[in-house]
XYZ file of C-alpha atoms in Angstrom:
551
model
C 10.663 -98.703 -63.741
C 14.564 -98.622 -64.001
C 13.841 -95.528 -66.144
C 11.263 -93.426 -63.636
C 13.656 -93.714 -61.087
C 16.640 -92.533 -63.140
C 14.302 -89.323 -63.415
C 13.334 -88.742 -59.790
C 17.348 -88.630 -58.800
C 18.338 -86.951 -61.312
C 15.701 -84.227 -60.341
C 16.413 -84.433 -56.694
C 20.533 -83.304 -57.585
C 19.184 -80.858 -59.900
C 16.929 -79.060 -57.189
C 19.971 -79.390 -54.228
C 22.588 -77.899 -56.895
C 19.986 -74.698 -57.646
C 19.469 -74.178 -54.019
C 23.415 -74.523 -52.848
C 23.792 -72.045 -55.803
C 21.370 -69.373 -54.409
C 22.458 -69.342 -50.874
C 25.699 -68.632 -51.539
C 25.991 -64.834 -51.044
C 30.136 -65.000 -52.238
C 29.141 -66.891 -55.362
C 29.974 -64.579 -57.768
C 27.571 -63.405 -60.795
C 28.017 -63.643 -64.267
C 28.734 -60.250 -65.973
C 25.566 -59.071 -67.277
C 22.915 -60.700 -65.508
C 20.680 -59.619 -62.451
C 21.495 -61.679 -58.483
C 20.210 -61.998 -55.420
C 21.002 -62.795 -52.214
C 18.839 -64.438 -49.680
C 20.026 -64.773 -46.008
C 17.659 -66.947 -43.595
C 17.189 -66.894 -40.065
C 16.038 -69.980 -38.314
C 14.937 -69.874 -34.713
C 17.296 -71.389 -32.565
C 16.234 -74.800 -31.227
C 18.466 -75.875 -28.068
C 19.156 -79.373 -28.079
C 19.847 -81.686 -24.949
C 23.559 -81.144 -24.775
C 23.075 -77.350 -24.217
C 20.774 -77.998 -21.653
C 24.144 -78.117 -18.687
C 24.433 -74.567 -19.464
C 21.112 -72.726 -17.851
C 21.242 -71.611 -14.603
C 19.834 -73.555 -11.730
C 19.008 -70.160 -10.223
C 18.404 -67.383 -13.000
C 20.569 -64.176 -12.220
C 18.280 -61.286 -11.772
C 21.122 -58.588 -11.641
C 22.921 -57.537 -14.625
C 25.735 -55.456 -14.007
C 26.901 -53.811 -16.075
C 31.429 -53.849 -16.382
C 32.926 -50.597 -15.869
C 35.758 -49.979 -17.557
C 37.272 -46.698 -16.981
C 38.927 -43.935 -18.734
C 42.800 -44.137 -18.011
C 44.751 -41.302 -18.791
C 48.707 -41.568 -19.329
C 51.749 -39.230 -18.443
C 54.435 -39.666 -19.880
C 57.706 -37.693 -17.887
C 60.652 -36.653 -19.415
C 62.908 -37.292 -17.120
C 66.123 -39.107 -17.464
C 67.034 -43.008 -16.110
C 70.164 -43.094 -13.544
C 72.107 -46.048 -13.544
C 73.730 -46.376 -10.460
C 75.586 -49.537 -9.634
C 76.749 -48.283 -6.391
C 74.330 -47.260 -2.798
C 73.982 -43.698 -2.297
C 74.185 -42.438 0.946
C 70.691 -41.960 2.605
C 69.483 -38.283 2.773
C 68.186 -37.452 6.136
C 64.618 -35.771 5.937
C 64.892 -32.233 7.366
C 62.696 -31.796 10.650
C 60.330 -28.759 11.016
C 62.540 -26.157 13.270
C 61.268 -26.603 17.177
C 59.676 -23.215 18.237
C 62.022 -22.167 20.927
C 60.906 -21.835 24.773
C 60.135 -18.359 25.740
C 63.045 -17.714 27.941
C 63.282 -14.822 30.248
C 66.746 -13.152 31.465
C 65.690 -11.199 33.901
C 64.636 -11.832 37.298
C 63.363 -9.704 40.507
C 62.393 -11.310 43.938
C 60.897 -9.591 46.978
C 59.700 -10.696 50.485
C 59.174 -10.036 53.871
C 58.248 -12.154 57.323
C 58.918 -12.813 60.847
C 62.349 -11.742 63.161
C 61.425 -8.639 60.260
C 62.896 -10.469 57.368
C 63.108 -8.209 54.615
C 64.748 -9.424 50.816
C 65.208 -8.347 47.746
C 66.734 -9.687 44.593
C 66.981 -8.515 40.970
C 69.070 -9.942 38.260
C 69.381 -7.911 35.242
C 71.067 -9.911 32.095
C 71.636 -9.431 28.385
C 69.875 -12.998 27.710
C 70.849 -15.299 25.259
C 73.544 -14.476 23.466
C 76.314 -16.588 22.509
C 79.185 -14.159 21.456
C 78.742 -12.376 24.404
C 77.083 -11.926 28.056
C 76.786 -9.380 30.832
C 74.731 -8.223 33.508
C 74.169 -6.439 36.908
C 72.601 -8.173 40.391
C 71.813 -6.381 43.621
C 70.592 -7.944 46.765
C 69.545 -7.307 50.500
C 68.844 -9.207 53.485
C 67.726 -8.746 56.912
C 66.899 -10.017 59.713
C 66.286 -9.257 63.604
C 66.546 -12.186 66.606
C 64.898 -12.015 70.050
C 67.761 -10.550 71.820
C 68.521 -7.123 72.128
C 70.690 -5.788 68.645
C 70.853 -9.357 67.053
C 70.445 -7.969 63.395
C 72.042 -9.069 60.302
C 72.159 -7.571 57.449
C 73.662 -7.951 53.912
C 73.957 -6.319 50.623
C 75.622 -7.131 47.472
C 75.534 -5.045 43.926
C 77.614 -6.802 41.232
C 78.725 -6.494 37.678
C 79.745 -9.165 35.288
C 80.663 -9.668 31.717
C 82.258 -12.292 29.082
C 83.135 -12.062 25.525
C 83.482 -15.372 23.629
C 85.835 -15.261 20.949
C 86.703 -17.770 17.617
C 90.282 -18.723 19.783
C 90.231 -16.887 22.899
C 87.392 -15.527 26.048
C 87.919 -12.449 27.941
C 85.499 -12.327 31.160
C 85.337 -9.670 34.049
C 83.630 -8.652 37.102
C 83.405 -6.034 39.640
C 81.268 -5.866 42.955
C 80.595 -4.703 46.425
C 79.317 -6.238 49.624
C 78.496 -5.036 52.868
C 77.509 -7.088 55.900
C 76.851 -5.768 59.180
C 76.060 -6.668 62.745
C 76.266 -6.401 66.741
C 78.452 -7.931 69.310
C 75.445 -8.651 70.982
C 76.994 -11.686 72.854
C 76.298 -12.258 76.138
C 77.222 -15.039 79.134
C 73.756 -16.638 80.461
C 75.394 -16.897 83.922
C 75.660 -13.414 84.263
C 73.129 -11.916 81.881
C 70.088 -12.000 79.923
C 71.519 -10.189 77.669
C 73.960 -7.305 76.338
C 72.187 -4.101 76.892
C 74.667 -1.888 74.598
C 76.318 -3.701 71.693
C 78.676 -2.362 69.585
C 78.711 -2.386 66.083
C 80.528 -4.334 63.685
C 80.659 -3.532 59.612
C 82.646 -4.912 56.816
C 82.875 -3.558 53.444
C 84.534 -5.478 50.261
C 84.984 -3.813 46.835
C 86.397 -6.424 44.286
C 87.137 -6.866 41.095
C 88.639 -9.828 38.591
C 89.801 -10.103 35.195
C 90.182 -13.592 33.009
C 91.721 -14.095 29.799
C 91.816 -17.822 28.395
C 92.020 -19.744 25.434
C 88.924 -21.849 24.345
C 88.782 -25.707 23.995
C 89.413 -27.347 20.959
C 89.952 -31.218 20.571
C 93.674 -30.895 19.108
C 95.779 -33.439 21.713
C 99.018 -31.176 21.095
C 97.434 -27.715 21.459
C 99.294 -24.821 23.784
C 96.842 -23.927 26.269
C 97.318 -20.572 28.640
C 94.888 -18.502 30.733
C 95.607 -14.980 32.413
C 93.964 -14.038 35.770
C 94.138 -10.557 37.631
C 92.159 -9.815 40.825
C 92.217 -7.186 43.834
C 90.121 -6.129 46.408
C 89.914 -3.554 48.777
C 88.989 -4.498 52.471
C 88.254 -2.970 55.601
C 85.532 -2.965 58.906
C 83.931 -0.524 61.267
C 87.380 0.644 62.358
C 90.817 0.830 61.756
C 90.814 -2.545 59.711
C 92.210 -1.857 56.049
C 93.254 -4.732 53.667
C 94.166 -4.236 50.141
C 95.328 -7.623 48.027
C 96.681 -7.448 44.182
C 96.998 -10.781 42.562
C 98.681 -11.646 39.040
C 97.888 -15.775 38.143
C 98.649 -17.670 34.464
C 98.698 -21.095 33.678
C 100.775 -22.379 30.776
C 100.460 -26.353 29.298
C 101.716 -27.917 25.789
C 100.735 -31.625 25.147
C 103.301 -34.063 23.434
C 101.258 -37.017 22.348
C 100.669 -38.651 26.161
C 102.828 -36.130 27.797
C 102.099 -32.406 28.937
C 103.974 -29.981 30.902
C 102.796 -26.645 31.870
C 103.300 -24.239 35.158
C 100.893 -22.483 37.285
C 102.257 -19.045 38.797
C 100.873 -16.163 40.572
C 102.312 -12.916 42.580
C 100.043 -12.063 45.190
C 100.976 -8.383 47.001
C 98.947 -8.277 50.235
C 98.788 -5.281 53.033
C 96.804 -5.418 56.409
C 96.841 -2.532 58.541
C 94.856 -1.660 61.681
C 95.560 0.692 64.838
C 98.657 -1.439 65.988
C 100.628 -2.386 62.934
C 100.669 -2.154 58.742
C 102.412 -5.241 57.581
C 103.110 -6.762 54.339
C 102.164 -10.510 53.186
C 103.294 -11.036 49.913
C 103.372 -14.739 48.258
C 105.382 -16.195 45.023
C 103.876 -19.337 43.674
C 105.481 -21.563 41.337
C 103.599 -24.991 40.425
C 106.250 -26.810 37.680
C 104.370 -30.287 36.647
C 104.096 -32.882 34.115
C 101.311 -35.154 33.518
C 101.149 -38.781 31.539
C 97.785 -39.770 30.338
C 99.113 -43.880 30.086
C 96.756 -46.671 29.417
C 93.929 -46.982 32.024
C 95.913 -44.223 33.718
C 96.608 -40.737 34.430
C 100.204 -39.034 36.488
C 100.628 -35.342 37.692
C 104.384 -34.946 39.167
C 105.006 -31.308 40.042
C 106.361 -29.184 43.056
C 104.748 -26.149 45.298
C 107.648 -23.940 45.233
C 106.257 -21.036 47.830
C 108.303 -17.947 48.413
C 106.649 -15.651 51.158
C 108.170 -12.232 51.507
C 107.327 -8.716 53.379
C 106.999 -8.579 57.131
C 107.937 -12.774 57.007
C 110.239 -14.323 54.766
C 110.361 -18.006 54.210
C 110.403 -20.613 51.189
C 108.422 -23.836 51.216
C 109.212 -26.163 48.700
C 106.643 -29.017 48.331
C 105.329 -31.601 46.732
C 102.545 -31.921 44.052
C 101.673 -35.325 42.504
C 98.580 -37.427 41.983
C 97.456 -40.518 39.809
C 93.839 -41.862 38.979
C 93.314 -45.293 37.722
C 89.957 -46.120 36.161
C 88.478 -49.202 37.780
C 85.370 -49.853 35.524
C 85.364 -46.551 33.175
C 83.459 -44.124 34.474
C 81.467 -46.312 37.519
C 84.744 -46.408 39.781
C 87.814 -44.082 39.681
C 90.611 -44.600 42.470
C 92.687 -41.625 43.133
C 95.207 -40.630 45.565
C 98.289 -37.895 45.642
C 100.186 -35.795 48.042
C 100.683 -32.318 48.354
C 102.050 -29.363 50.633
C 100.834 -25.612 50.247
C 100.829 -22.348 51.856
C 97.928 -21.500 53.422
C 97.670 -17.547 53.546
C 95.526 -15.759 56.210
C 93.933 -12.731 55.279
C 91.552 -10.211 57.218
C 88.742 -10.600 54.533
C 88.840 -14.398 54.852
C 88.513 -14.713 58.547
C 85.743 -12.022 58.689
C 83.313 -14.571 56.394
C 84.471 -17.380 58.880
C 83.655 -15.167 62.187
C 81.933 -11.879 61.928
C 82.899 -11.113 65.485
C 86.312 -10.081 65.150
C 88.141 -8.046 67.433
C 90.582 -5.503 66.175
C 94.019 -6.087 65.477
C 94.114 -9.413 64.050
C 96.764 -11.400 63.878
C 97.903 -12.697 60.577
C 100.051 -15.750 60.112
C 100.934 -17.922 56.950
C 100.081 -21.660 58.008
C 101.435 -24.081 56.075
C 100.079 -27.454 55.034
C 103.571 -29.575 54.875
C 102.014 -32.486 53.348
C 98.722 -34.221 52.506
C 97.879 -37.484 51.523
C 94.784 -38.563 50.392
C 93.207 -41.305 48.581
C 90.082 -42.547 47.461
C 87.042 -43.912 44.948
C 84.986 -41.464 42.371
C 82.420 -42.331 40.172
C 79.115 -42.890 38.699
C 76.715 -45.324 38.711
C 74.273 -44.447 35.884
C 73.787 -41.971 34.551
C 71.669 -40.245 38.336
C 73.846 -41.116 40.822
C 77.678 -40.041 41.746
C 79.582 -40.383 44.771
C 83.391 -39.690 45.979
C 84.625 -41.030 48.915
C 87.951 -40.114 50.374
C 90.293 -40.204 53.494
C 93.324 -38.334 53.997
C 96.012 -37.539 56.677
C 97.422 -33.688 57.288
C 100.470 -32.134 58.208
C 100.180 -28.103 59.394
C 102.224 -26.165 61.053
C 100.604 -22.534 62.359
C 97.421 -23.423 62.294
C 94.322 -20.922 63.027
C 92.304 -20.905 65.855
C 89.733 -18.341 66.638
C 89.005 -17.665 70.716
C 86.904 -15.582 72.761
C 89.432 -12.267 73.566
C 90.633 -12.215 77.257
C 89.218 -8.904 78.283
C 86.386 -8.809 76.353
C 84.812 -11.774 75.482
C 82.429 -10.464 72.870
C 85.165 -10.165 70.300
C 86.924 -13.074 68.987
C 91.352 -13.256 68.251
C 92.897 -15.506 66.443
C 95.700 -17.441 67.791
C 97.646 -20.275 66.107
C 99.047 -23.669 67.029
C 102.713 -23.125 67.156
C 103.836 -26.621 65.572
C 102.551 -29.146 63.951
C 99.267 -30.429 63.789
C 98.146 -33.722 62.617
C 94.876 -33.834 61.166
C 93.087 -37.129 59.630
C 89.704 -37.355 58.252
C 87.152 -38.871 56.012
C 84.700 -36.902 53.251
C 82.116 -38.404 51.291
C 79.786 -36.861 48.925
C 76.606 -38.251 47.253
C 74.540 -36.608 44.224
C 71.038 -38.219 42.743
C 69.176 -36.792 40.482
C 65.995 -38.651 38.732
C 64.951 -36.871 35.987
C 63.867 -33.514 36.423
C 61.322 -34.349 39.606
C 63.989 -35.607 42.350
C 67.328 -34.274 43.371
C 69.304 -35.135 46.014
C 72.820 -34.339 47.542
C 74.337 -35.221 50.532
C 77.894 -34.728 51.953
C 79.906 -35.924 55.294
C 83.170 -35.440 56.698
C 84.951 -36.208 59.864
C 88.007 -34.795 61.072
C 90.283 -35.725 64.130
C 92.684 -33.199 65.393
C 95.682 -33.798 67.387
C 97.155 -30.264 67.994
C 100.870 -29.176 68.735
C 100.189 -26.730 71.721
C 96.053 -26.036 71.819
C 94.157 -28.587 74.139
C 91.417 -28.709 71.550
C 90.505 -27.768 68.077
C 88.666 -24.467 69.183
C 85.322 -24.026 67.199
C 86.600 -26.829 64.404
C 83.448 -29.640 65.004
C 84.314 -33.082 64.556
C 81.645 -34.347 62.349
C 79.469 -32.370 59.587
C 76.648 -33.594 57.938
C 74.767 -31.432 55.202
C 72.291 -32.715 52.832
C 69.511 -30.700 50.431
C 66.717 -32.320 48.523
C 64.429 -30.638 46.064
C 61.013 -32.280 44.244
C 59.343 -30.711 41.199
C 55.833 -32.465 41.818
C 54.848 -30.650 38.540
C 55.260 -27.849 36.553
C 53.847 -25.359 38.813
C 54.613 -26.999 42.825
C 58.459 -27.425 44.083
C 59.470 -28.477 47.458
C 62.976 -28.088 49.143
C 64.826 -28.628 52.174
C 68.120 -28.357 53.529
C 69.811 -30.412 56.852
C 72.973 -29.735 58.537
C 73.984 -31.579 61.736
C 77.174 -30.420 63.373
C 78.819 -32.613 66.530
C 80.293 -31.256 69.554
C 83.220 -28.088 69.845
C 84.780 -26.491 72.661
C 85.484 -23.048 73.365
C 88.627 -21.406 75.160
C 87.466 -19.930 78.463
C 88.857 -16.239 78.355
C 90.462 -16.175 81.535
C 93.893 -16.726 82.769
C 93.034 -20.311 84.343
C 92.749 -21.858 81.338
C 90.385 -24.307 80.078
C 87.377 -25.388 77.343
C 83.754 -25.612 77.392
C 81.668 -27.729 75.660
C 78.978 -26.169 72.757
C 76.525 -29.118 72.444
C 75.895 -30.478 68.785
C 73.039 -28.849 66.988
C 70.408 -30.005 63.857
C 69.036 -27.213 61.567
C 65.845 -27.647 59.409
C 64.866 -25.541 56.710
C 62.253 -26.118 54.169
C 60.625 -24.051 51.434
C 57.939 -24.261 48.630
C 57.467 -22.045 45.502
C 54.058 -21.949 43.324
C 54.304 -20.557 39.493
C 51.441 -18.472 38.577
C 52.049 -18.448 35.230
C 55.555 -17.687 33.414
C 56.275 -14.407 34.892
C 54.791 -14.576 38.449
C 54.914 -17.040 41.246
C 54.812 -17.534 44.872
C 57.144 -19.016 47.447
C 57.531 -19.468 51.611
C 61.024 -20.981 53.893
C 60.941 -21.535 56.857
C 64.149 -21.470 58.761
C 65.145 -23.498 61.393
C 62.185 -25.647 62.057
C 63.202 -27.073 65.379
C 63.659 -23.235 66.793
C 66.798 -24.432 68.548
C 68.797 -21.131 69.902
C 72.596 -23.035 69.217
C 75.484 -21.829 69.386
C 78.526 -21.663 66.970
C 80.522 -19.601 68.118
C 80.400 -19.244 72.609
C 77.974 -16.661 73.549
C 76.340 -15.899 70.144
C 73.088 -17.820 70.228
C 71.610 -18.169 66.693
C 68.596 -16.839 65.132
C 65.635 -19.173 66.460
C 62.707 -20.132 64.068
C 61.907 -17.858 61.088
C 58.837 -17.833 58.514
C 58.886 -15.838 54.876
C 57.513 -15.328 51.722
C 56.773 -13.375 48.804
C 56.415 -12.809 45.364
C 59.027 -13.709 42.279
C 58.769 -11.882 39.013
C 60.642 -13.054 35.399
C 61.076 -11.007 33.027
């Protein structure tokens, strides 16, 4: 027994060794002799433990990955090591097409009390080196009464070269303004049924040469002005003026001195005389920009030579003092001056003039003022101010004596104390509102005159203008004057009252397009027939229009 199972293991280790043999496919074979290998597959037979890994849900969509083709460039480009910032580099903006500006511009139009205009401005455009043009225009107009015409024309020349250190700018024109002494007194008349005439022609020309700003503090700064003119009306009236002007300054640190001179060589002449009014101006000064403050000392030294001969030496100082920057600004000074009365200047006052004008120097022996400037934002600004006058000579026009169409001028013989109050106003809001107003009162207690003749007491002026949009703008314009008195042209004596007046005026313009548009005024709304000067009733209510053309 022992013995048949000694067989049966030793048979079972002999079959287990044979078969471990044969399914080794590394075993290697003897040299010489023939192998096989023999690889078998089973089927594979889960068992429990792999039974956690099928789905509870099968997955019906295989997907396959995608895995992409990547491509690699490799630049040669060097590796800055920088330990410091470097400044930014701002990005260069696309350049703005410019607006398409036009230099040129022409104006025509026509309505009642036959209004007739024309305009034309004629310029080289927009050139920064240099500029110059040409400008004509014409007005007229025709009131109710019999020869109350105006009329007015004006051709001009201009030009200014801009240098690297210096500009030289010029100019040259002529105006002519014409009208009637068609005055007349309501208690004995209607009207004047055979005015005479009255003309005034002015050729003048002016010449600048000035250095340009530059922000050096210690920089010499000078300017050169010449200027004449050649006067004269419907008669005998001549005027010819010459005048030679430069202005010198050099800044040390907060200091600066400088002068302001001139030489002015005037002659009137009409039927009666042919005098000489010649004036020497010397304006000496120094100036102190402190801290939170700002000096002028100077003096008006004023020689006056020709026919009269006199020298005025006066003062000249000022100071400003910054309240809150550029919101609030007090400023005061006092000054004297020569005030120099000239045929051409009185003829723009009063176009009535009677021949043989007198002229007279007045002078302005002192004037102090003081008062508050400023802004506040960046819309609004406003100055007021009051000041106190000394002036000895002062003008006066008055109705002449034996004719009282024609207007003389007479002067106070002493002095004259004058005290006032201005104030001005300015709003703008962006580029749809603007609005200005200004006010001043004056009180004058004269020498030898009962009354300031023609001078009102109180003038108020304001204009307002609204863009509404690109195409519609509105303006209008308001001036109140108070109460003046007139001298009675007899040999009694005595004043008459000219009643305070209120003009209106409004106008609209409409752009076409950006050559063409349209515009109407209308000019003194109320139609009120007042008077500024006594017996000359103004032009009552006028309507106009027409066409404006840029080009």
């Amino acid at each position: 027994m022992k013995l048949i199972l000694k067989s049966i293991i030793s048979t079972c280790l002999l079959f287990i060794a044979i078969t471990s043999y044969a399914q080794d496919p590394k075993t290697e074979s003897p040299k010489g002799t023939l192998t096989e290998e023999i690889e078998v597959i089973r089927p594979y037979k889960p068992v429990l433990a792999d039974a956690v890994k099928i789905r509870r849900n099968p997955d019906l969509s295989t997907n396959k990955p995608f895995k992409p083709n990547l491509s690699y460039n490799i630049l040669d480009k060097k590796l800055e090591l920088n330990t410091g910032i470097r400044e930014l580099e701002a990005q260069k903006l696309a350049d703005e097409v410019p607006n398409q500006l036009t230099n040129n511009y022409a104006k025509i139009g026509a309505g009642s009390m036959s209004t007739g205009l024309g305009e034309i401005y004629v310029n080289t455009g927009k050139d920064q080196a240099l500029q110059a043009g040409v400008f004509a225009k014409h007005l007229s107009q025709q009131g109710s009464f019999n020869k109350q015409q105006f009329s007015n024309q004006s051709l001009g020349v201009f030009g200014r070269s801009i240098g690297d250190v210096s500009t030289i700018a010029g100019r040259t024109s002529f105006d002519r303004r014409s009208t009637f002494f068609y005055g007349f007194n309501p208690l004995l008349s209607s009207t004047n049924p055979d005015p005479e005439k009255q003309s005034f022609n002015l050729i003048e020309g002016e010449g600048e040469f000035f250095n340009n700003f530059s922000g050096e503090a210690d920089r010499f700064n000078y300017a050169l002005k010449v200027n004449g003119y050649l006067f004269n009306n419907i008669n005998d009236g001549r005027e010819t003026a010459f005048a030679l002007s430069t202005y010198l300054t050099k800044a040390f640190n907060k200091f600066s001195a400088g002068i302001n001179a001139s030489a002015d060589f005037t002659g009137t002449k009409d039927s009666q005389y042919n005098l000489g009014n010649n004036i020497l101006r010397g304006n000496p000064f120094v100036k102190y920009q402190g801290n939170g403050f700002q000096l002028n000392l100077g003096l008006n030294i004023v020689q006056e030579f020709g026919d009269n001969s006199r020298l005025n030496v006066l003062p000249a100082a000022s100071v400003e003092l910054p309240v809150s920057a550029e919101y609030a600004i007090l400023f005061a000074g006092f000054k004297g001056d020569v005030l120099k009365s000239s045929l051409r200047d009185f003829s723009y006052e009063n176009m009535f003039l009677n021949n043989n004008i007198s002229i007279k120097n007045a002078v302005e022996k002192s004037n102090a003022y003081a008062g508050i400037k400023g802004n506040a934002g960046a819309g609004f600004g406003y100055k007021a101010m009051a000041f106190f006058k000394k002036i000895e000579d002062m003008p006066l026009f008055v109705n002449n004596a034996s004719n009282f169409r024609k207007f003389d001028v007479i002067y106070d013989n002493g002095q004259a104390n004058v005290t006032g109050f201005e104030g001005e106003i300015s709003l703008k809001a962006s580029n749809i509102f603007t609005l200005t107003g200004k006010l001043q009162a004056t009180d004058y207690d004269l020498a030898t005159e009962k009354e300031a003749w023609f001078k009102p007491g109180l003038i108020v002026s304001s204009n307002v203008r609204a863009n509404i949009n690109r195409k519609l703008s509105f303006d209008g314009e308001v001036l109140f004057t108070g109460d003046t008195y007139a001298k009675i042209p007899n040999p009694a004596g005595g004043n008459v009252r000219i009643k305070s007046f209120i003009d209106l005026s409004t106008g609209a313009e409409y752009r076409l397009n950006n050559k063409f548009g349209l515009y109407a005024r209308v000019n003194n709304i109320l139609g009120n027939g007042y008077q500024q000067y006594l017996y000359y009733p103004k032009l009552g209510r006028s309507i106009f229009g027409g066409l404006n053309f840029s080009f």
